[in-house]
């Protein structure tokens, strides 16, 4: 998933354009439709990145007016605006948008924009998330996209979003029967086994004698994953050689209970090569190899490699359904492991690792500090508001400030409004996600003072400040209308 604000920088890099933010003179504020005027003016702003950012913010809204603006943005002559619209539409999926999204995809295929692949990638995800009828076939067809990154993205959507969609298996079967594209066949043959639709087995068998060895291998592995060992003669030799196919071959055979594959995993868990041990530790958890519990525990307790200890602990926790392996890592010599174990426990509703996360905020490692700061809103409450202040003020550390502001939105402490107001009003040339996060946090607090801050921000001389405030005021009104009792 693309982080808020990061796609704008990606598109800017692709099309090699970078324009400075120019201040805009303040305007008098009227009422009601003023917020919408700010949004619509932002979309047409002469600075392409202002318009793109406005499109991104529209993902926070849910009304037909913002939806129409996003769909119109798919036809904008500026690639950054089209990418922004596609990105926003993937974040607010709706079945009725699917037809326009698909049309935009084919339009991008004809475009000579350097950002075309990126826009198509976003559109494929937006279509997949829409849930409309026929989207599985569209995503399967996108596996034949001329750009390998879009093909990979289409496969990921089939696996992650459409895995349980009733049309997914039929769409893959059709590709396996009809496609002449090696790339599309290879992708479809790989995905079929991962989504686990037994209805694709007959068509997978049809390509077991395909001229391309990669297609044959992918089909045989997928059949194995479906519990059909028709391609076993092609799968088993993969265990004896390297390459990308070895891991899925080993996984599917071990999952099927093959003694040789299970023994190989146990042997690899003690391999001299760190990467081999780590992969084996992860695979053991995925295939449910319970006979490896003792060996995994030994890795957690004594392996010299921190990544191996972490992978072994996660697999051990999965196999035993116990949190104890992760509790062990809270005292691991490696700081990164301690933080990761604390976060893994937090994801399981266990706050035991809270002291570890708090201690990590003082780490000498910026990476460790940033990792810990992402979950502060889940371990701190309103009483901890003052602890966010120094993080929100941390000079030159944009990600840390962003995480702190996002935590402020979660704990909703009104005491933080002065800090958030200052951040909302800051002048910056880029990094607008921080401005938007400040507006969102102010709206989340939602007091009369918070609303006044947002309304006052509509008078700002900085367009981005006005824009972020306008979107939050619109959203707050929409939320109130949804929550109002029906008359």
GROMACS .gro file of C-alpha atoms in nm:
model
  487
    1UNK     CA    1   0.000   0.000   0.000
    2UNK     CA    2   0.124   0.352  -0.086
    3UNK     CA    3   0.181   0.576   0.214
    4UNK     CA    4  -0.007   0.908   0.227
    5UNK     CA    5   0.170   1.172   0.021
    6UNK     CA    6   0.442   0.937  -0.112
    7UNK     CA    7   0.276   0.873  -0.448
    8UNK     CA    8   0.290   1.247  -0.531
    9UNK     CA    9   0.667   1.239  -0.493
   10UNK     CA   10   0.683   0.921  -0.703
   11UNK     CA   11   0.486   1.073  -0.991
   12UNK     CA   12   0.693   1.389  -0.971
   13UNK     CA   13   1.008   1.180  -1.002
   14UNK     CA   14   0.872   0.982  -1.296
   15UNK     CA   15   0.782   1.286  -1.503
   16UNK     CA   16   1.089   1.478  -1.381
   17UNK     CA   17   0.904   1.787  -1.272
   18UNK     CA   18   0.950   1.978  -0.949
   19UNK     CA   19   0.782   2.313  -0.890
   20UNK     CA   20   0.803   2.530  -0.576
   21UNK     CA   21   0.492   2.614  -0.376
   22UNK     CA   22   0.397   2.977  -0.430
   23UNK     CA   23   0.199   3.156  -0.158
   24UNK     CA   24  -0.152   3.265  -0.253
   25UNK     CA   25  -0.305   3.582  -0.114
   26UNK     CA   26  -0.573   3.528   0.146
   27UNK     CA   27  -0.939   3.565   0.055
   28UNK     CA   28  -1.233   3.661   0.267
   29UNK     CA   29  -1.435   3.371   0.397
   30UNK     CA   30  -1.805   3.357   0.326
   31UNK     CA   31  -1.993   3.048   0.438
   32UNK     CA   32  -2.128   2.709   0.336
   33UNK     CA   33  -1.986   2.645  -0.010
   34UNK     CA   34  -1.660   2.824   0.062
   35UNK     CA   35  -1.482   2.499   0.147
   36UNK     CA   36  -1.586   2.345  -0.184
   37UNK     CA   37  -1.463   2.654  -0.368
   38UNK     CA   38  -1.120   2.605  -0.211
   39UNK     CA   39  -1.112   2.238  -0.316
   40UNK     CA   40  -1.217   2.305  -0.675
   41UNK     CA   41  -0.971   2.593  -0.711
   42UNK     CA   42  -0.694   2.368  -0.579
   43UNK     CA   43  -0.766   2.105  -0.844
   44UNK     CA   44  -0.723   2.369  -1.116
   45UNK     CA   45  -0.419   2.527  -0.948
   46UNK     CA   46  -0.129   2.612  -1.175
   47UNK     CA   47   0.106   2.405  -0.961
   48UNK     CA   48   0.034   2.044  -1.060
   49UNK     CA   49   0.127   1.907  -0.718
   50UNK     CA   50  -0.133   2.128  -0.546
   51UNK     CA   51  -0.404   1.983  -0.770
   52UNK     CA   52  -0.273   1.632  -0.715
   53UNK     CA   53  -0.274   1.678  -0.340
   54UNK     CA   54  -0.633   1.805  -0.354
   55UNK     CA   55  -0.728   1.485  -0.536
   56UNK     CA   56  -0.562   1.275  -0.268
   57UNK     CA   57  -0.756   1.453   0.006
   58UNK     CA   58  -1.086   1.383  -0.171
   59UNK     CA   59  -1.038   1.017  -0.076
   60UNK     CA   60  -1.144   1.121   0.275
   61UNK     CA   61  -1.488   1.225   0.152
   62UNK     CA   62  -1.780   1.004   0.056
   63UNK     CA   63  -2.031   1.218  -0.133
   64UNK     CA   64  -2.126   1.221  -0.501
   65UNK     CA   65  -1.973   1.565  -0.561
   66UNK     CA   66  -1.624   1.454  -0.461
   67UNK     CA   67  -1.674   1.127  -0.651
   68UNK     CA   68  -1.758   1.321  -0.968
   69UNK     CA   69  -1.446   1.536  -0.925
   70UNK     CA   70  -1.229   1.225  -0.891
   71UNK     CA   71  -1.377   1.060  -1.199
   72UNK     CA   72  -1.328   1.381  -1.394
   73UNK     CA   73  -0.968   1.386  -1.273
   74UNK     CA   74  -0.905   1.057  -1.458
   75UNK     CA   75  -0.941   1.257  -1.783
   76UNK     CA   76  -0.717   1.547  -1.682
   77UNK     CA   77  -0.432   1.617  -1.929
   78UNK     CA   78  -0.184   1.634  -1.640
   79UNK     CA   79  -0.046   1.285  -1.551
   80UNK     CA   80  -0.002   1.377  -1.184
   81UNK     CA   81  -0.373   1.466  -1.154
   82UNK     CA   82  -0.478   1.141  -1.322
   83UNK     CA   83  -0.251   0.943  -1.090
   84UNK     CA   84  -0.388   1.130  -0.788
   85UNK     CA   85  -0.747   1.061  -0.893
   86UNK     CA   86  -0.674   0.691  -0.942
   87UNK     CA   87  -0.498   0.673  -0.607
   88UNK     CA   88  -0.792   0.837  -0.431
   89UNK     CA   89  -1.045   0.612  -0.604
   90UNK     CA   90  -0.864   0.299  -0.493
   91UNK     CA   91  -0.900   0.426  -0.135
   92UNK     CA   92  -1.276   0.480  -0.163
   93UNK     CA   93  -1.391   0.183  -0.373
   94UNK     CA   94  -1.739   0.181  -0.521
   95UNK     CA   95  -1.893  -0.065  -0.767
   96UNK     CA   96  -2.050   0.210  -0.977
   97UNK     CA   97  -1.702   0.354  -1.048
   98UNK     CA   98  -1.567   0.032  -1.206
   99UNK     CA   99  -1.670   0.104  -1.565
  100UNK     CA  100  -1.507   0.448  -1.567
  101UNK     CA  101  -1.194   0.307  -1.401
  102UNK     CA  102  -1.160   0.036  -1.663
  103UNK     CA  103  -1.206   0.288  -1.944
  104UNK     CA  104  -0.934   0.505  -1.789
  105UNK     CA  105  -0.698   0.205  -1.778
  106UNK     CA  106  -0.733   0.144  -2.152
  107UNK     CA  107  -0.693   0.515  -2.216
  108UNK     CA  108  -0.364   0.509  -2.025
  109UNK     CA  109  -0.246   0.220  -2.242
  110UNK     CA  110  -0.260   0.460  -2.535
  111UNK     CA  111  -0.087   0.738  -2.343
  112UNK     CA  112   0.277   0.824  -2.396
  113UNK     CA  113   0.307   0.960  -2.042
  114UNK     CA  114   0.607   0.840  -1.847
  115UNK     CA  115   0.373   0.792  -1.550
  116UNK     CA  116   0.136   0.569  -1.749
  117UNK     CA  117   0.244   0.243  -1.585
  118UNK     CA  118   0.198   0.393  -1.239
  119UNK     CA  119  -0.151   0.520  -1.319
  120UNK     CA  120  -0.250   0.182  -1.466
  121UNK     CA  121  -0.120   0.008  -1.155
  122UNK     CA  122  -0.340   0.228  -0.934
  123UNK     CA  123  -0.640   0.180  -1.163
  124UNK     CA  124  -0.610  -0.199  -1.152
  125UNK     CA  125  -0.618  -0.187  -0.773
  126UNK     CA  126  -0.911   0.056  -0.776
  127UNK     CA  127  -1.110  -0.176  -1.005
  128UNK     CA  128  -1.027  -0.482  -0.794
  129UNK     CA  129  -1.141  -0.309  -0.476
  130UNK     CA  130  -1.465  -0.186  -0.634
  131UNK     CA  131  -1.619  -0.534  -0.604
  132UNK     CA  132  -1.824  -0.487  -0.920
  133UNK     CA  133  -1.929  -0.778  -1.138
  134UNK     CA  134  -1.666  -0.873  -1.394
  135UNK     CA  135  -1.370  -0.714  -1.216
  136UNK     CA  136  -1.190  -1.047  -1.174
  137UNK     CA  137  -1.174  -1.091  -1.551
  138UNK     CA  138  -1.048  -0.734  -1.594
  139UNK     CA  139  -0.771  -0.793  -1.339
  140UNK     CA  140  -0.680  -1.124  -1.504
  141UNK     CA  141  -0.659  -0.946  -1.841
  142UNK     CA  142  -0.432  -0.683  -1.681
  143UNK     CA  143  -0.183  -0.965  -1.621
  144UNK     CA  144  -0.098  -0.916  -1.989
  145UNK     CA  145  -0.009  -0.548  -1.941
  146UNK     CA  146   0.308  -0.448  -2.132
  147UNK     CA  147   0.475  -0.337  -1.808
  148UNK     CA  148   0.593  -0.610  -1.570
  149UNK     CA  149   0.518  -0.390  -1.268
  150UNK     CA  150   0.152  -0.366  -1.366
  151UNK     CA  151   0.138  -0.742  -1.430
  152UNK     CA  152   0.277  -0.805  -1.083
  153UNK     CA  153   0.030  -0.557  -0.936
  154UNK     CA  154  -0.261  -0.731  -1.108
  155UNK     CA  155  -0.146  -1.065  -0.966
  156UNK     CA  156  -0.124  -0.913  -0.619
  157UNK     CA  157  -0.481  -0.782  -0.646
  158UNK     CA  158  -0.606  -1.123  -0.754
  159UNK     CA  159  -0.439  -1.279  -0.451
  160UNK     CA  160  -0.511  -1.016  -0.185
  161UNK     CA  161  -0.840  -0.856  -0.290
  162UNK     CA  162  -1.015  -1.106  -0.518
  163UNK     CA  163  -0.897  -1.429  -0.358
  164UNK     CA  164  -1.249  -1.522  -0.241
  165UNK     CA  165  -1.430  -1.356  -0.532
  166UNK     CA  166  -1.656  -1.614  -0.703
  167UNK     CA  167  -1.531  -1.509  -1.046
  168UNK     CA  168  -1.158  -1.524  -0.971
  169UNK     CA  169  -1.105  -1.891  -1.053
  170UNK     CA  170  -1.312  -1.869  -1.372
  171UNK     CA  171  -1.114  -1.566  -1.489
  172UNK     CA  172  -0.783  -1.748  -1.435
  173UNK     CA  173  -0.912  -2.060  -1.610
  174UNK     CA  174  -1.007  -1.853  -1.912
  175UNK     CA  175  -0.655  -1.706  -1.928
  176UNK     CA  176  -0.502  -2.055  -1.902
  177UNK     CA  177  -0.721  -2.176  -2.188
  178UNK     CA  178  -0.704  -1.881  -2.424
  179UNK     CA  179  -0.399  -1.663  -2.363
  180UNK     CA  180  -0.098  -1.669  -2.595
  181UNK     CA  181   0.105  -1.435  -2.372
  182UNK     CA  182   0.379  -1.619  -2.186
  183UNK     CA  183   0.386  -1.354  -1.912
  184UNK     CA  184   0.009  -1.373  -1.862
  185UNK     CA  185   0.007  -1.753  -1.862
  186UNK     CA  186   0.294  -1.765  -1.615
  187UNK     CA  187   0.121  -1.520  -1.380
  188UNK     CA  188  -0.217  -1.695  -1.405
  189UNK     CA  189  -0.061  -2.037  -1.345
  190UNK     CA  190   0.118  -1.904  -1.036
  191UNK     CA  191  -0.183  -1.721  -0.889
  192UNK     CA  192  -0.424  -2.012  -0.942
  193UNK     CA  193  -0.259  -2.223  -0.675
  194UNK     CA  194  -0.225  -1.937  -0.430
  195UNK     CA  195  -0.594  -1.845  -0.436
  196UNK     CA  196  -0.679  -2.214  -0.390
  197UNK     CA  197  -0.965  -2.246  -0.640
  198UNK     CA  198  -0.993  -2.616  -0.724
  199UNK     CA  199  -1.191  -2.527  -1.037
  200UNK     CA  200  -0.867  -2.420  -1.208
  201UNK     CA  201  -0.707  -2.765  -1.180
  202UNK     CA  202  -0.826  -2.895  -1.518
  203UNK     CA  203  -0.689  -2.590  -1.699
  204UNK     CA  204  -0.362  -2.606  -1.506
  205UNK     CA  205  -0.319  -2.964  -1.629
  206UNK     CA  206  -0.362  -2.843  -1.986
  207UNK     CA  207  -0.047  -2.632  -1.962
  208UNK     CA  208   0.171  -2.898  -1.799
  209UNK     CA  209   0.315  -2.967  -2.144
  210UNK     CA  210   0.354  -2.601  -2.244
  211UNK     CA  211   0.674  -2.529  -2.443
  212UNK     CA  212   0.793  -2.277  -2.181
  213UNK     CA  213   0.945  -2.450  -1.878
  214UNK     CA  214   0.850  -2.162  -1.646
  215UNK     CA  215   0.482  -2.206  -1.728
  216UNK     CA  216   0.508  -2.583  -1.676
  217UNK     CA  217   0.677  -2.536  -1.338
  218UNK     CA  218   0.424  -2.276  -1.221
  219UNK     CA  219   0.131  -2.498  -1.321
  220UNK     CA  220   0.278  -2.802  -1.148
  221UNK     CA  221   0.340  -2.607  -0.826
  222UNK     CA  222  -0.013  -2.468  -0.830
  223UNK     CA  223  -0.159  -2.815  -0.880
  224UNK     CA  224   0.045  -2.930  -0.582
  225UNK     CA  225  -0.090  -2.639  -0.379
  226UNK     CA  226  -0.442  -2.751  -0.475
  227UNK     CA  227  -0.368  -3.099  -0.346
  228UNK     CA  228  -0.335  -3.249  -0.694
  229UNK     CA  229   0.005  -3.409  -0.757
  230UNK     CA  230  -0.042  -3.442  -1.133
  231UNK     CA  231   0.265  -3.226  -1.183
  232UNK     CA  232   0.472  -3.389  -0.909
  233UNK     CA  233   0.729  -3.518  -1.157
  234UNK     CA  234   0.806  -3.157  -1.247
  235UNK     CA  235   0.785  -3.022  -0.892
  236UNK     CA  236   1.015  -3.263  -0.715
  237UNK     CA  237   1.330  -3.188  -0.923
  238UNK     CA  238   1.292  -2.822  -0.825
  239UNK     CA  239   1.388  -2.913  -0.468
  240UNK     CA  240   1.735  -3.011  -0.586
  241UNK     CA  241   1.816  -2.683  -0.758
  242UNK     CA  242   1.809  -2.314  -0.677
  243UNK     CA  243   1.606  -2.044  -0.838
  244UNK     CA  244   1.274  -1.876  -0.766
  245UNK     CA  245   1.071  -2.195  -0.811
  246UNK     CA  246   1.246  -2.387  -0.532
  247UNK     CA  247   1.075  -2.214  -0.240
  248UNK     CA  248   0.714  -2.252  -0.364
  249UNK     CA  249   0.790  -2.613  -0.463
  250UNK     CA  250   0.925  -2.688  -0.117
  251UNK     CA  251   0.630  -2.512   0.047
  252UNK     CA  252   0.358  -2.691  -0.151
  253UNK     CA  253   0.515  -3.035  -0.104
  254UNK     CA  254   0.568  -2.982   0.269
  255UNK     CA  255   0.211  -2.854   0.305
  256UNK     CA  256   0.093  -3.170   0.130
  257UNK     CA  257   0.280  -3.376   0.391
  258UNK     CA  258   0.564  -3.493   0.168
  259UNK     CA  259   0.827  -3.653   0.403
  260UNK     CA  260   1.125  -3.547   0.193
  261UNK     CA  261   1.013  -3.183   0.180
  262UNK     CA  262   0.948  -3.172   0.555
  263UNK     CA  263   1.286  -3.323   0.628
  264UNK     CA  264   1.452  -3.070   0.398
  265UNK     CA  265   1.294  -2.784   0.593
  266UNK     CA  266   1.421  -2.927   0.921
  267UNK     CA  267   1.772  -2.963   0.777
  268UNK     CA  268   1.767  -2.608   0.636
  269UNK     CA  269   1.674  -2.472   0.979
  270UNK     CA  270   2.031  -2.560   1.086
  271UNK     CA  271   2.202  -2.450   0.764
  272UNK     CA  272   2.522  -2.247   0.791
  273UNK     CA  273   2.375  -1.977   0.565
  274UNK     CA  274   2.165  -1.720   0.750
  275UNK     CA  275   1.924  -1.656   0.461
  276UNK     CA  276   1.852  -2.030   0.430
  277UNK     CA  277   1.773  -2.061   0.802
  278UNK     CA  278   1.550  -1.756   0.796
  279UNK     CA  279   1.353  -1.878   0.495
  280UNK     CA  280   1.314  -2.224   0.650
  281UNK     CA  281   1.194  -2.072   0.978
  282UNK     CA  282   0.929  -1.871   0.793
  283UNK     CA  283   0.819  -2.161   0.574
  284UNK     CA  284   0.777  -2.394   0.869
  285UNK     CA  285   0.514  -2.163   1.017
  286UNK     CA  286   0.331  -2.124   0.685
  287UNK     CA  287   0.306  -2.498   0.618
  288UNK     CA  288   0.215  -2.586   0.978
  289UNK     CA  289   0.507  -2.820   1.043
  290UNK     CA  290   0.438  -2.891   1.411
  291UNK     CA  291   0.721  -3.144   1.440
  292UNK     CA  292   0.959  -2.848   1.408
  293UNK     CA  293   0.844  -2.678   1.731
  294UNK     CA  294   1.148  -2.789   1.934
  295UNK     CA  295   1.390  -2.689   1.659
  296UNK     CA  296   1.224  -2.348   1.623
  297UNK     CA  297   1.246  -2.287   1.996
  298UNK     CA  298   1.618  -2.360   1.980
  299UNK     CA  299   1.655  -2.102   1.700
  300UNK     CA  300   1.470  -1.840   1.907
  301UNK     CA  301   1.690  -1.905   2.210
  302UNK     CA  302   2.032  -1.941   2.056
  303UNK     CA  303   2.058  -1.851   1.685
  304UNK     CA  304   2.328  -1.591   1.622
  305UNK     CA  305   2.117  -1.412   1.360
  306UNK     CA  306   1.852  -1.162   1.478
  307UNK     CA  307   1.637  -1.207   1.161
  308UNK     CA  308   1.640  -1.584   1.211
  309UNK     CA  309   1.537  -1.548   1.575
  310UNK     CA  310   1.252  -1.319   1.471
  311UNK     CA  311   1.128  -1.549   1.193
  312UNK     CA  312   1.147  -1.851   1.426
  313UNK     CA  313   0.955  -1.671   1.701
  314UNK     CA  314   0.676  -1.567   1.462
  315UNK     CA  315   0.643  -1.921   1.324
  316UNK     CA  316   0.655  -2.071   1.672
  317UNK     CA  317   0.379  -1.837   1.788
  318UNK     CA  318   0.173  -1.937   1.485
  319UNK     CA  319   0.222  -2.310   1.537
  320UNK     CA  320   0.157  -2.309   1.911
  321UNK     CA  321  -0.099  -2.023   1.916
  322UNK     CA  322   0.097  -1.894   2.217
  323UNK     CA  323   0.248  -1.550   2.272
  324UNK     CA  324   0.535  -1.681   2.481
  325UNK     CA  325   0.785  -1.698   2.189
  326UNK     CA  326   0.727  -1.327   2.125
  327UNK     CA  327   0.753  -1.250   2.496
  328UNK     CA  328   1.097  -1.415   2.483
  329UNK     CA  329   1.210  -1.166   2.220
  330UNK     CA  330   1.114  -0.868   2.434
  331UNK     CA  331   1.451  -0.928   2.603
  332UNK     CA  332   1.638  -1.008   2.281
  333UNK     CA  333   1.989  -0.859   2.250
  334UNK     CA  334   1.886  -0.700   1.920
  335UNK     CA  335   1.690  -0.375   1.960
  336UNK     CA  336   1.503  -0.413   1.631
  337UNK     CA  337   1.385  -0.760   1.733
  338UNK     CA  338   1.259  -0.626   2.065
  339UNK     CA  339   1.052  -0.357   1.894
  340UNK     CA  340   0.919  -0.596   1.630
  341UNK     CA  341   0.818  -0.847   1.898
  342UNK     CA  342   0.640  -0.572   2.093
  343UNK     CA  343   0.450  -0.462   1.783
  344UNK     CA  344   0.360  -0.822   1.695
  345UNK     CA  345   0.219  -0.864   2.046
  346UNK     CA  346   0.029  -0.537   2.015
  347UNK     CA  347  -0.131  -0.667   1.696
  348UNK     CA  348  -0.253  -0.961   1.905
  349UNK     CA  349  -0.402  -0.728   2.166
  350UNK     CA  350  -0.114  -0.776   2.411
  351UNK     CA  351   0.034  -0.460   2.565
  352UNK     CA  352   0.322  -0.640   2.738
  353UNK     CA  353   0.569  -0.479   2.499
  354UNK     CA  354   0.460  -0.121   2.573
  355UNK     CA  355   0.777  -0.043   2.780
  356UNK     CA  356   0.991  -0.171   2.493
  357UNK     CA  357   0.817   0.059   2.244
  358UNK     CA  358   0.851   0.357   2.478
  359UNK     CA  359   1.220   0.284   2.537
  360UNK     CA  360   1.276   0.263   2.162
  361UNK     CA  361   1.178   0.630   2.128
  362UNK     CA  362   1.516   0.715   2.282
  363UNK     CA  363   1.713   0.483   2.056
  364UNK     CA  364   2.020   0.602   1.871
  365UNK     CA  365   1.880   0.428   1.564
  366UNK     CA  366   1.643   0.648   1.364
  367UNK     CA  367   1.488   0.340   1.204
  368UNK     CA  368   1.403   0.192   1.544
  369UNK     CA  369   1.259   0.523   1.667
  370UNK     CA  370   1.038   0.560   1.360
  371UNK     CA  371   0.914   0.203   1.387
  372UNK     CA  372   0.812   0.258   1.749
  373UNK     CA  373   0.653   0.596   1.679
  374UNK     CA  374   0.405   0.443   1.433
  375UNK     CA  375   0.210   0.268   1.711
  376UNK     CA  376   0.204   0.538   1.978
  377UNK     CA  377  -0.164   0.609   1.922
  378UNK     CA  378  -0.238   0.248   2.016
  379UNK     CA  379  -0.042   0.238   2.341
  380UNK     CA  380  -0.098   0.592   2.471
  381UNK     CA  381  -0.416   0.762   2.584
  382UNK     CA  382  -0.526   1.119   2.652
  383UNK     CA  383  -0.324   1.132   2.974
  384UNK     CA  384  -0.006   1.087   2.767
  385UNK     CA  385  -0.064   1.389   2.542
  386UNK     CA  386   0.237   1.581   2.671
  387UNK     CA  387   0.470   1.300   2.564
  388UNK     CA  388   0.376   1.366   2.202
  389UNK     CA  389   0.474   1.732   2.210
  390UNK     CA  390   0.855   1.691   2.179
  391UNK     CA  391   0.804   1.442   1.898
  392UNK     CA  392   0.573   1.682   1.714
  393UNK     CA  393   0.840   1.952   1.745
  394UNK     CA  394   1.135   1.738   1.635
  395UNK     CA  395   1.321   1.957   1.387
  396UNK     CA  396   1.420   1.800   1.059
  397UNK     CA  397   1.244   1.469   1.125
  398UNK     CA  398   0.933   1.479   0.908
  399UNK     CA  399   0.835   1.111   0.951
  400UNK     CA  400   0.858   1.132   1.331
  401UNK     CA  401   0.645   1.446   1.338
  402UNK     CA  402   0.391   1.283   1.107
  403UNK     CA  403   0.363   0.973   1.328
  404UNK     CA  404   0.321   1.192   1.637
  405UNK     CA  405   0.045   1.396   1.472
  406UNK     CA  406  -0.130   1.077   1.363
  407UNK     CA  407  -0.111   0.954   1.722
  408UNK     CA  408  -0.267   1.283   1.831
  409UNK     CA  409  -0.562   1.206   1.605
  410UNK     CA  410  -0.604   0.874   1.782
  411UNK     CA  411  -0.583   0.994   2.142
  412UNK     CA  412  -0.790   1.311   2.070
  413UNK     CA  413  -0.650   1.527   2.349
  414UNK     CA  414  -0.774   1.887   2.321
  415UNK     CA  415  -0.455   2.000   2.501
  416UNK     CA  416  -0.270   1.933   2.174
  417UNK     CA  417  -0.475   2.182   1.968
  418UNK     CA  418  -0.216   2.465   1.997
  419UNK     CA  419   0.059   2.234   1.868
  420UNK     CA  420  -0.159   2.105   1.587
  421UNK     CA  421  -0.265   2.457   1.489
  422UNK     CA  422   0.100   2.561   1.463
  423UNK     CA  423   0.178   2.264   1.238
  424UNK     CA  424  -0.128   2.333   1.021
  425UNK     CA  425  -0.009   2.690   0.966
  426UNK     CA  426   0.357   2.608   0.899
  427UNK     CA  427   0.493   2.719   0.564
  428UNK     CA  428   0.645   2.429   0.376
  429UNK     CA  429   0.736   2.347   0.017
  430UNK     CA  430   0.642   1.982   0.014
  431UNK     CA  431   0.563   1.731   0.285
  432UNK     CA  432   0.198   1.831   0.273
  433UNK     CA  433   0.095   1.504   0.434
  434UNK     CA  434   0.198   1.663   0.765
  435UNK     CA  435  -0.034   1.959   0.703
  436UNK     CA  436  -0.318   1.723   0.616
  437UNK     CA  437  -0.250   1.507   0.923
  438UNK     CA  438  -0.264   1.814   1.147
  439UNK     CA  439  -0.602   1.915   0.999
  440UNK     CA  440  -0.729   1.560   1.040
  441UNK     CA  441  -0.615   1.546   1.404
  442UNK     CA  442  -0.785   1.879   1.478
  443UNK     CA  443  -1.106   1.748   1.320
  444UNK     CA  444  -1.077   1.424   1.520
  445UNK     CA  445  -1.064   1.624   1.845
  446UNK     CA  446  -1.378   1.792   1.718
  447UNK     CA  447  -1.440   2.047   1.993
  448UNK     CA  448  -1.576   2.395   1.927
  449UNK     CA  449  -1.222   2.527   1.951
  450UNK     CA  450  -1.109   2.270   1.693
  451UNK     CA  451  -1.378   2.377   1.447
  452UNK     CA  452  -1.282   2.742   1.500
  453UNK     CA  453  -0.919   2.661   1.418
  454UNK     CA  454  -1.020   2.496   1.091
  455UNK     CA  455  -1.252   2.782   0.996
  456UNK     CA  456  -0.979   3.035   1.072
  457UNK     CA  457  -0.739   2.831   0.856
  458UNK     CA  458  -0.966   2.899   0.557
  459UNK     CA  459  -0.826   3.256   0.567
  460UNK     CA  460  -0.463   3.140   0.548
  461UNK     CA  461  -0.239   3.288   0.281
  462UNK     CA  462  -0.110   2.936   0.216
  463UNK     CA  463  -0.323   2.739  -0.027
  464UNK     CA  464  -0.235   2.398   0.121
  465UNK     CA  465  -0.340   2.509   0.469
  466UNK     CA  466  -0.672   2.634   0.332
  467UNK     CA  467  -0.720   2.317   0.131
  468UNK     CA  468  -0.659   2.078   0.423
  469UNK     CA  469  -0.890   2.276   0.648
  470UNK     CA  470  -1.160   2.289   0.380
  471UNK     CA  471  -1.160   1.913   0.325
  472UNK     CA  472  -1.184   1.842   0.699
  473UNK     CA  473  -1.472   2.087   0.741
  474UNK     CA  474  -1.658   1.919   0.454
  475UNK     CA  475  -1.591   1.576   0.599
  476UNK     CA  476  -1.704   1.676   0.946
  477UNK     CA  477  -2.030   1.806   0.800
  478UNK     CA  478  -2.079   1.481   0.608
  479UNK     CA  479  -2.016   1.279   0.924
  480UNK     CA  480  -2.269   1.487   1.118
  481UNK     CA  481  -2.530   1.438   0.846
  482UNK     CA  482  -2.478   1.061   0.848
  483UNK     CA  483  -2.508   1.043   1.226
  484UNK     CA  484  -2.813   1.270   1.251
  485UNK     CA  485  -3.130   1.075   1.343
  486UNK     CA  486  -3.374   1.033   1.057
  487UNK     CA  487  -3.675   1.258   1.088
   0.00000   0.00000   0.00000
